[in-house]
mmCIF file of C-alpha atoms and ligand atoms in Angstrom:
data_model
loop_
_atom_site.group_PDB
_atom_site.id
_atom_site.type_symbol
_atom_site.label_atom_id
_atom_site.label_comp_id
_atom_site.label_asym_id
_atom_site.label_seq_id
_atom_site.Cartn_x
_atom_site.Cartn_y
_atom_site.Cartn_z
ATOM 1 C CA MET A 1 50.308 -59.517 29.677
ATOM 2 C CA LEU A 2 47.954 -56.594 29.702
ATOM 3 C CA ALA A 3 49.464 -53.461 31.177
ATOM 4 C CA VAL A 4 47.379 -51.825 33.799
ATOM 5 C CA ARG A 5 46.989 -48.228 32.996
ATOM 6 C CA GLU A 6 47.328 -45.882 35.969
ATOM 7 C CA ILE A 7 44.472 -43.453 36.341
ATOM 8 C CA ARG A 8 45.793 -39.980 36.427
ATOM 9 C CA ASN A 9 44.228 -37.265 38.595
ATOM 10 C CA GLU A 10 43.681 -34.711 35.640
ATOM 11 C CA PHE A 11 42.405 -31.228 36.203
ATOM 12 C CA SER A 12 38.914 -30.766 34.850
ATOM 13 C CA TRP A 13 36.202 -28.212 35.628
ATOM 14 C CA SER A 14 32.586 -28.671 36.772
ATOM 15 C CA ARG A 15 30.057 -26.565 38.596
ATOM 16 C CA SER A 16 30.215 -28.677 41.689
ATOM 17 C CA ARG A 17 33.935 -28.352 41.710
ATOM 18 C CA ASP A 18 33.682 -24.572 41.389
ATOM 19 C CA GLY A 19 31.075 -24.598 44.297
ATOM 20 C CA SER A 20 33.208 -26.715 46.488
ATOM 21 C CA PHE A 21 36.288 -24.355 45.890
ATOM 22 C CA GLN A 22 34.113 -21.332 46.803
ATOM 23 C CA ASP A 23 32.793 -22.984 49.923
ATOM 24 C CA CYS A 24 36.082 -23.964 51.479
ATOM 25 C CA ARG A 25 39.526 -24.571 50.005
ATOM 26 C CA ARG A 26 40.417 -27.487 52.388
ATOM 27 C CA LYS A 27 37.084 -29.223 51.529
ATOM 28 C CA TYR A 28 37.926 -28.831 47.854
ATOM 29 C CA PHE A 29 41.436 -30.259 48.485
ATOM 30 C CA TYR A 30 39.920 -33.406 50.352
ATOM 31 C CA HIS A 31 37.342 -33.991 47.565
ATOM 32 C CA TYR A 32 39.508 -33.568 44.500
ATOM 33 C CA TYR A 33 42.953 -34.518 45.703
ATOM 34 C CA GLY A 34 42.995 -36.019 49.275
ATOM 35 C CA ALA A 35 40.514 -38.758 48.481
ATOM 36 C CA TRP A 36 42.135 -39.701 45.196
ATOM 37 C CA GLY A 37 42.815 -43.363 44.904
ATOM 38 C CA GLY A 38 40.750 -44.285 48.021
ATOM 39 C CA TRP A 39 38.451 -46.480 45.891
ATOM 40 C CA ALA A 40 41.016 -49.393 46.093
ATOM 41 C CA PRO A 41 39.808 -51.647 48.911
ATOM 42 C CA ASP A 42 43.489 -52.045 50.005
ATOM 43 C CA ALA A 43 44.018 -48.248 50.094
ATOM 44 C CA PRO A 44 45.675 -46.979 53.386
ATOM 45 C CA PRO A 45 42.860 -46.482 55.967
ATOM 46 C CA ASP A 46 43.157 -42.605 56.062
ATOM 47 C CA LEU A 47 42.750 -42.392 52.295
ATOM 48 C CA ARG A 48 40.013 -44.905 52.294
ATOM 49 C CA ARG A 49 38.088 -42.852 55.043
ATOM 50 C CA LEU A 50 38.412 -39.756 52.872
ATOM 51 C CA TYR A 51 37.121 -41.545 49.859
ATOM 52 C CA ILE A 52 34.034 -42.824 51.834
ATOM 53 C CA LEU A 53 33.389 -39.481 53.214
ATOM 54 C CA LYS A 54 33.538 -37.935 49.726
ATOM 55 C CA GLN A 55 30.662 -40.091 48.730
ATOM 56 C CA LEU A 56 28.282 -38.892 51.268
ATOM 57 C CA ALA A 57 25.100 -37.312 50.107
ATOM 58 C CA SER A 58 22.593 -35.211 51.986
ATOM 59 C CA ARG A 59 19.029 -36.399 51.880
ATOM 60 C CA GLN A 60 18.168 -33.431 49.519
ATOM 61 C CA MET A 61 20.902 -34.494 47.070
ATOM 62 C CA TRP A 62 19.701 -38.036 47.215
ATOM 63 C CA ALA A 63 16.066 -37.030 46.496
ATOM 64 C CA GLY A 64 17.335 -34.950 43.541
ATOM 65 C CA ARG A 65 19.364 -37.754 42.122
ATOM 66 C CA THR A 66 16.480 -40.129 42.479
ATOM 67 C CA VAL A 67 14.142 -37.906 40.671
ATOM 68 C CA HIS A 68 16.736 -37.342 37.865
ATOM 69 C CA ASP A 69 17.325 -41.088 37.501
ATOM 70 C CA ALA A 70 13.664 -41.902 37.481
ATOM 71 C CA ILE A 71 13.020 -39.212 34.707
ATOM 72 C CA GLU A 72 15.962 -40.665 32.729
ATOM 73 C CA MET A 73 14.406 -44.091 32.992
ATOM 74 C CA ALA A 74 11.020 -42.750 31.889
ATOM 75 C CA LEU A 75 12.338 -40.845 28.994
ATOM 76 C CA ASN A 76 14.233 -43.997 27.822
ATOM 77 C CA ALA A 77 10.995 -45.825 27.932
ATOM 78 C CA PHE A 78 9.194 -43.219 25.890
ATOM 79 C CA ALA A 79 12.127 -43.212 23.395
ATOM 80 C CA ASP A 80 11.625 -46.929 22.990
ATOM 81 C CA GLY A 81 7.909 -46.287 22.315
ATOM 82 C CA ARG A 82 6.832 -47.728 25.604
ATOM 83 C CA ASP A 83 4.194 -46.155 27.908
ATOM 84 C CA LEU A 84 4.487 -46.270 31.660
ATOM 85 C CA PRO A 85 1.770 -46.768 34.317
ATOM 86 C CA ILE A 86 2.558 -43.644 36.359
ATOM 87 C CA GLU A 87 1.429 -44.673 39.837
ATOM 88 C CA PRO A 88 3.096 -48.193 39.887
ATOM 89 C CA PHE A 89 6.290 -46.543 38.470
ATOM 90 C CA ILE A 90 6.383 -43.948 41.216
ATOM 91 C CA ARG A 91 5.665 -46.643 43.793
ATOM 92 C CA ASP A 92 8.673 -48.633 42.457
ATOM 93 C CA VAL A 93 10.877 -45.614 42.846
ATOM 94 C CA VAL A 94 9.903 -45.083 46.423
ATOM 95 C CA GLU A 95 10.320 -48.763 47.229
ATOM 96 C CA ARG A 96 13.890 -48.713 45.822
ATOM 97 C CA MET A 97 14.612 -45.709 47.983
ATOM 98 C CA ARG A 98 13.441 -47.598 51.014
ATOM 99 C CA GLY A 99 16.055 -50.316 50.230
ATOM 100 C CA GLU A 100 18.731 -47.786 49.689
ATOM 101 C CA TRP A 101 17.898 -46.018 52.972
ATOM 102 C CA ARG A 102 18.117 -49.236 54.928
ATOM 103 C CA GLY A 103 21.449 -50.095 53.185
ATOM 104 C CA SER A 104 22.773 -46.601 54.168
ATOM 105 C CA ASN A 105 21.428 -46.918 57.711
ATOM 106 C CA THR A 106 23.321 -50.076 58.232
ATOM 107 C CA GLY A 107 26.510 -48.561 56.900
ATOM 108 C CA ARG A 108 26.755 -50.869 53.851
ATOM 109 C CA TYR A 109 28.707 -48.014 52.008
ATOM 110 C CA ARG A 110 31.725 -48.502 54.238
ATOM 111 C CA ASP A 111 32.364 -51.785 52.435
ATOM 112 C CA GLU A 112 30.703 -50.832 49.215
ATOM 113 C CA PRO A 113 31.333 -47.131 48.658
ATOM 114 C CA LYS A 114 29.304 -46.989 45.521
ATOM 115 C CA THR A 115 25.963 -47.755 47.383
ATOM 116 C CA LEU A 116 24.021 -44.856 48.982
ATOM 117 C CA ALA A 117 25.848 -43.136 51.787
ATOM 118 C CA LEU A 118 23.709 -40.532 53.554
ATOM 119 C CA PHE A 119 25.320 -37.763 55.412
ATOM 120 C CA GLU A 120 22.641 -38.022 58.084
ATOM 121 C CA HIS A 121 23.605 -41.651 58.710
ATOM 122 C CA GLU A 122 27.381 -41.188 58.902
ATOM 123 C CA TYR A 123 27.066 -38.258 61.255
ATOM 124 C CA ALA A 124 24.157 -39.718 63.201
ATOM 125 C CA VAL A 125 21.900 -36.621 62.549
ATOM 126 C CA ASP A 126 18.854 -37.107 64.679
ATOM 127 C CA LEU A 127 16.031 -36.596 62.134
ATOM 128 C CA PRO A 128 12.363 -37.205 62.969
ATOM 129 C CA ARG A 129 10.562 -39.772 60.897
ATOM 130 C CA GLU A 130 8.377 -37.014 59.376
ATOM 131 C CA ALA A 131 11.453 -35.400 57.757
ATOM 132 C CA TRP A 132 12.147 -38.497 55.869
ATOM 133 C CA GLN A 133 8.547 -38.858 54.896
ATOM 134 C CA ALA A 134 8.441 -35.309 53.737
ATOM 135 C CA MET A 135 11.409 -35.955 51.483
ATOM 136 C CA SER A 136 9.910 -39.061 49.987
ATOM 137 C CA ARG A 137 6.598 -37.149 49.408
ATOM 138 C CA ASN A 138 8.666 -34.461 47.570
ATOM 139 C CA VAL A 139 10.056 -37.125 45.343
ATOM 140 C CA GLU A 140 6.620 -38.373 44.540
ATOM 141 C CA THR A 141 5.243 -34.819 43.813
ATOM 142 C CA CYS A 142 8.102 -34.017 41.552
ATOM 143 C CA LEU A 143 7.560 -37.203 39.523
ATOM 144 C CA ARG A 144 3.905 -36.805 39.389
ATOM 145 C CA ASN A 145 4.341 -33.201 38.160
ATOM 146 C CA PHE A 146 6.875 -34.333 35.605
ATOM 147 C CA PHE A 147 4.386 -36.783 33.964
ATOM 148 C CA ARG A 148 1.750 -34.031 33.850
ATOM 149 C CA LEU A 149 4.020 -31.288 32.282
ATOM 150 C CA PRO A 150 2.746 -29.795 29.086
ATOM 151 C CA LEU A 151 6.421 -29.684 28.185
ATOM 152 C CA LEU A 152 6.534 -33.429 28.359
ATOM 153 C CA ALA A 153 3.723 -33.599 25.899
ATOM 154 C CA ARG A 154 5.718 -31.156 23.696
ATOM 155 C CA ILE A 155 8.758 -33.359 23.980
ATOM 156 C CA ARG A 156 7.029 -36.529 23.113
ATOM 157 C CA VAL A 157 5.699 -35.309 19.742
ATOM 158 C CA THR A 158 9.278 -34.594 18.536
ATOM 159 C CA SER A 159 11.535 -37.388 17.219
ATOM 160 C CA SER A 160 13.228 -39.275 20.084
ATOM 161 C CA GLU A 161 16.150 -39.959 17.683
ATOM 162 C CA HIS A 162 17.191 -36.331 18.476
ATOM 163 C CA TRP A 163 16.823 -36.545 22.273
ATOM 164 C CA SER A 164 19.705 -36.366 24.483
ATOM 165 C CA ILE A 165 18.751 -38.454 27.542
ATOM 166 C CA GLU A 166 22.107 -39.632 28.859
ATOM 167 C CA HIS A 167 23.771 -36.504 27.270
ATOM 168 C CA TRP A 168 25.157 -36.121 23.924
ATOM 169 C CA SER A 169 28.432 -35.796 25.694
ATOM 170 C CA LYS A 170 29.151 -35.209 29.357
ATOM 171 C CA VAL A 171 32.596 -33.516 28.820
ATOM 172 C CA PHE A 172 34.020 -31.133 26.228
ATOM 173 C CA ASP A 173 37.151 -29.076 25.817
ATOM 174 C CA PHE A 174 37.127 -25.480 26.715
ATOM 175 C CA GLU A 175 40.464 -23.674 25.963
ATOM 176 C CA GLY A 176 42.403 -26.836 27.027
ATOM 177 C CA THR A 177 40.355 -27.711 30.053
ATOM 178 C CA PRO A 178 37.884 -30.572 30.083
ATOM 179 C CA MET A 179 34.580 -29.318 31.224
ATOM 180 C CA TRP A 180 31.968 -31.460 32.880
ATOM 181 C CA ILE A 181 28.837 -29.662 31.944
ATOM 182 C CA ALA A 182 25.785 -31.264 30.548
ATOM 183 C CA PRO A 183 22.143 -30.313 30.608
ATOM 184 C CA ASP A 184 19.712 -33.003 32.150
ATOM 185 C CA PHE A 185 18.017 -33.341 28.814
ATOM 186 C CA GLY A 186 18.005 -31.842 25.339
ATOM 187 C CA PHE A 187 15.658 -32.045 22.328
ATOM 188 C CA TRP A 188 14.999 -30.265 19.102
ATOM 189 C CA THR A 189 11.779 -28.513 19.281
ATOM 190 C CA GLU A 190 9.160 -28.504 16.380
ATOM 191 C CA GLU A 191 10.228 -24.980 15.573
ATOM 192 C CA GLY A 192 13.777 -26.220 14.892
ATOM 193 C CA ARG A 193 15.307 -24.764 18.083
ATOM 194 C CA LEU A 194 17.602 -26.523 20.448
ATOM 195 C CA ALA A 195 15.906 -26.824 23.988
ATOM 196 C CA LEU A 196 18.221 -27.712 26.919
ATOM 197 C CA VAL A 197 16.453 -28.695 30.059
ATOM 198 C CA ASP A 198 17.418 -28.432 33.744
ATOM 199 C CA TRP A 199 15.148 -30.434 36.153
ATOM 200 C CA LYS A 200 15.029 -28.832 39.554
ATOM 201 C CA THR A 201 13.744 -30.623 42.625
ATOM 202 C CA GLY A 202 14.618 -28.093 45.312
ATOM 203 C CA GLY A 203 13.931 -24.386 45.972
ATOM 204 C CA LYS A 204 15.322 -21.556 43.838
ATOM 205 C CA ASN A 205 18.964 -20.753 43.848
ATOM 206 C CA GLY A 206 19.021 -17.425 41.947
ATOM 207 C CA ASP A 207 22.540 -16.597 40.592
ATOM 208 C CA GLY A 208 23.557 -20.222 40.740
ATOM 209 C CA ALA A 209 20.815 -21.270 38.418
ATOM 210 C CA ALA A 210 21.766 -18.421 36.001
ATOM 211 C CA PHE A 211 25.354 -19.544 35.921
ATOM 212 C CA GLN A 212 24.382 -23.114 35.304
ATOM 213 C CA LEU A 213 22.055 -22.149 32.387
ATOM 214 C CA GLY A 214 24.882 -19.967 31.069
ATOM 215 C CA CYS A 215 27.100 -23.078 31.144
ATOM 216 C CA TYR A 216 24.450 -25.032 29.086
ATOM 217 C CA ALA A 217 24.563 -22.156 26.506
ATOM 218 C CA LEU A 218 28.280 -22.626 26.373
ATOM 219 C CA TYR A 219 27.732 -26.385 25.994
ATOM 220 C CA ALA A 220 25.415 -25.783 23.000
ATOM 221 C CA ALA A 221 27.953 -23.416 21.377
ATOM 222 C CA GLU A 222 31.235 -25.268 21.990
ATOM 223 C CA LEU A 223 30.042 -28.860 21.688
ATOM 224 C CA LEU A 224 27.120 -28.749 19.347
ATOM 225 C CA GLY A 225 28.015 -25.518 17.388
ATOM 226 C CA VAL A 226 24.640 -23.970 18.129
ATOM 227 C CA PRO A 227 24.701 -20.235 18.831
ATOM 228 C CA PRO A 228 22.710 -18.748 21.722
ATOM 229 C CA ALA A 229 20.107 -17.305 19.365
ATOM 230 C CA LYS A 230 19.037 -20.811 18.504
ATOM 231 C CA VAL A 231 18.881 -22.176 22.023
ATOM 232 C CA ASP A 232 15.956 -22.213 24.554
ATOM 233 C CA LEU A 233 17.217 -22.980 28.143
ATOM 234 C CA LEU A 234 14.363 -24.356 30.194
ATOM 235 C CA GLU A 235 14.469 -24.396 33.906
ATOM 236 C CA VAL A 236 11.920 -26.817 35.218
ATOM 237 C CA ASN A 237 10.992 -26.501 38.781
ATOM 238 C CA LEU A 238 9.261 -29.839 39.421
ATOM 239 C CA ARG A 239 8.010 -29.003 42.888
ATOM 240 C CA GLU A 240 5.643 -26.223 41.676
ATOM 241 C CA PRO A 241 5.691 -27.215 38.761
ATOM 242 C CA GLU A 242 6.893 -24.233 36.816
ATOM 243 C CA VAL A 243 8.799 -23.907 33.604
ATOM 244 C CA THR A 244 10.978 -20.838 33.079
ATOM 245 C CA GLU A 245 12.383 -20.258 29.662
ATOM 246 C CA HIS A 246 15.649 -18.341 29.374
ATOM 247 C CA ARG A 247 17.370 -16.993 26.311
ATOM 248 C CA TRP A 248 21.050 -16.203 26.087
ATOM 249 C CA ASP A 249 22.988 -13.941 23.833
ATOM 250 C CA ASP A 250 26.646 -13.773 22.592
ATOM 251 C CA GLU A 251 27.552 -11.052 25.013
ATOM 252 C CA ARG A 252 26.238 -13.073 28.083
ATOM 253 C CA LEU A 253 27.901 -16.158 26.734
ATOM 254 C CA GLU A 254 31.257 -14.188 26.660
ATOM 255 C CA ALA A 255 30.633 -13.152 30.304
ATOM 256 C CA ILE A 256 30.238 -16.948 31.141
ATOM 257 C CA ARG A 257 33.521 -17.740 29.346
ATOM 258 C CA GLU A 258 35.153 -15.046 31.539
ATOM 259 C CA GLN A 259 33.723 -16.458 34.618
ATOM 260 C CA LEU A 260 35.014 -19.889 33.783
ATOM 261 C CA ARG A 261 38.477 -18.562 32.916
ATOM 262 C CA LEU A 262 38.617 -16.854 36.336
ATOM 263 C CA SER A 263 37.353 -19.941 38.098
ATOM 264 C CA ILE A 264 39.975 -22.201 36.452
ATOM 265 C CA ARG A 265 42.807 -19.675 37.050
ATOM 266 C CA SER A 266 41.994 -19.437 40.755
ATOM 267 C CA MET A 267 41.950 -23.219 41.280
ATOM 268 C CA LYS A 268 45.197 -23.592 39.401
ATOM 269 C CA ALA A 269 46.794 -20.958 41.408
ATOM 270 C CA TYR A 270 46.442 -23.172 44.550
ATOM 271 C CA LEU A 271 48.380 -26.020 42.980
ATOM 272 C CA ALA A 272 52.041 -26.813 43.908
ATOM 273 C CA ASP A 273 52.489 -27.939 40.260
ATOM 274 C CA PRO A 274 49.626 -26.836 37.889
ATOM 275 C CA ALA A 275 51.114 -28.799 34.943
ATOM 276 C CA ASP A 276 50.856 -32.096 36.784
ATOM 277 C CA ASN A 277 47.756 -31.084 38.875
ATOM 278 C CA VAL A 278 49.644 -31.671 42.122
ATOM 279 C CA ALA A 279 48.210 -30.211 45.355
ATOM 280 C CA ARG A 280 49.520 -29.979 48.913
ATOM 281 C CA ILE A 281 47.131 -29.893 51.825
ATOM 282 C CA GLU A 282 48.861 -27.097 53.626
ATOM 283 C CA ASP A 283 48.098 -24.672 50.698
ATOM 284 C CA PHE A 284 44.454 -25.130 51.137
ATOM 285 C CA GLU A 285 43.127 -23.132 54.059
ATOM 286 C CA ARG A 286 40.173 -24.147 56.242
ATOM 287 C CA THR A 287 37.042 -21.854 56.070
ATOM 288 C CA GLU A 288 36.278 -19.643 59.091
ATOM 289 C CA GLU A 289 32.541 -20.170 58.493
ATOM 290 C CA LEU A 290 31.495 -22.920 60.841
ATOM 291 C CA ARG A 291 28.095 -23.167 59.303
ATOM 292 C CA ILE A 292 29.733 -24.543 56.160
ATOM 293 C CA CYS A 293 31.658 -27.014 58.337
ATOM 294 C CA ARG A 294 28.457 -28.359 59.958
ATOM 295 C CA TRP A 295 27.207 -29.891 56.738
ATOM 296 C CA CYS A 296 30.622 -30.752 55.383
ATOM 297 C CA ASN A 297 31.360 -34.360 54.418
ATOM 298 C CA PHE A 298 34.889 -34.000 55.759
ATOM 299 C CA ARG A 299 34.058 -32.655 59.157
ATOM 300 C CA ALA A 300 35.049 -35.897 61.020
ATOM 301 C CA VAL A 301 38.721 -35.623 59.858
ATOM 302 C CA CYS A 302 39.004 -31.889 59.585
ATOM 303 C CA ARG A 303 37.115 -30.407 62.527
ATOM 304 C CA PRO A 304 36.152 -33.527 64.664
ATOM 305 C CA GLU A 305 35.556 -31.120 67.604
ATOM 306 C CA LEU A 306 32.391 -29.952 65.912
HETATM 307 S S1 SF4 B 1 35.057 -29.111 58.065
HETATM 308 FE FE1 SF4 B 1 35.034 -26.961 57.590
HETATM 309 S S2 SF4 B 1 37.102 -26.353 57.240
HETATM 310 FE FE2 SF4 B 1 37.054 -28.469 57.218
HETATM 311 S S3 SF4 B 1 36.941 -29.044 55.093
HETATM 312 FE FE3 SF4 B 1 34.859 -29.050 55.866
HETATM 313 S S4 SF4 B 1 34.195 -26.974 55.452
HETATM 314 FE FE4 SF4 B 1 36.390 -26.871 55.222
#
């Protein structure tokens, strides 16, 4: 008989994990510990509820994910030597979104948590039709801009054998901690440099973007063994569209390492048992900033009065 291996909740690091920890300790607890195991259909109702709340995405997150998935699909087609009719391709994407939206609106995700679960639906946020239309138009604009990018032409003349579409690797080891950091896309330029790309569909987010790109420089150095001097970090704002090229150096890379060590240390300091990654809810305080609560997935269980 096959033994069923228990999936362990192991500590790992990601940018979103760090963001959630900075936002609110309690939210971080629910997301990374409280909801653990709630994927099982026969999980206790409280646990199942946390797991379903954990999956909620705002409409902006959903739009971003849709654009990223569509770009991945397009790059895979180009890698296979296929061309894409742009407008029908975009129409398909929007049509799929409509289907997902309807599924979310009828609460399908409560039985099938892997399907789209919009925060706006779970919390009955009253949004005018125009807000949804604006979001869908933004997706279309981002995709149209993607296909027109001079950068895309530059990518397509390079050998697709060396493209990283679904990531060369999503996770790597950093001083004993698994790190979930991967650029959206990577390729080797004609000049023999490594280019790592970040597709952005929303507004600018200053420091956060710099930290993210620094993490990509770390990915290049630790996983691929490519030093910062040989890496181009490309931040592509698809809304404008605008490509910003960043360069990194060893000193700034060391600053990123230090920032990561600090982040990992702070998260582990909250654990009841850091070796086994065990957390207790009472050790994770709730934020006092109610504006964070307003858009928090776990508001229904944590601060239902809001
Ligand atoms: S509702 Fe507020 S306090 Fe509770 S987990 Fe969310 S952000 Fe934290």
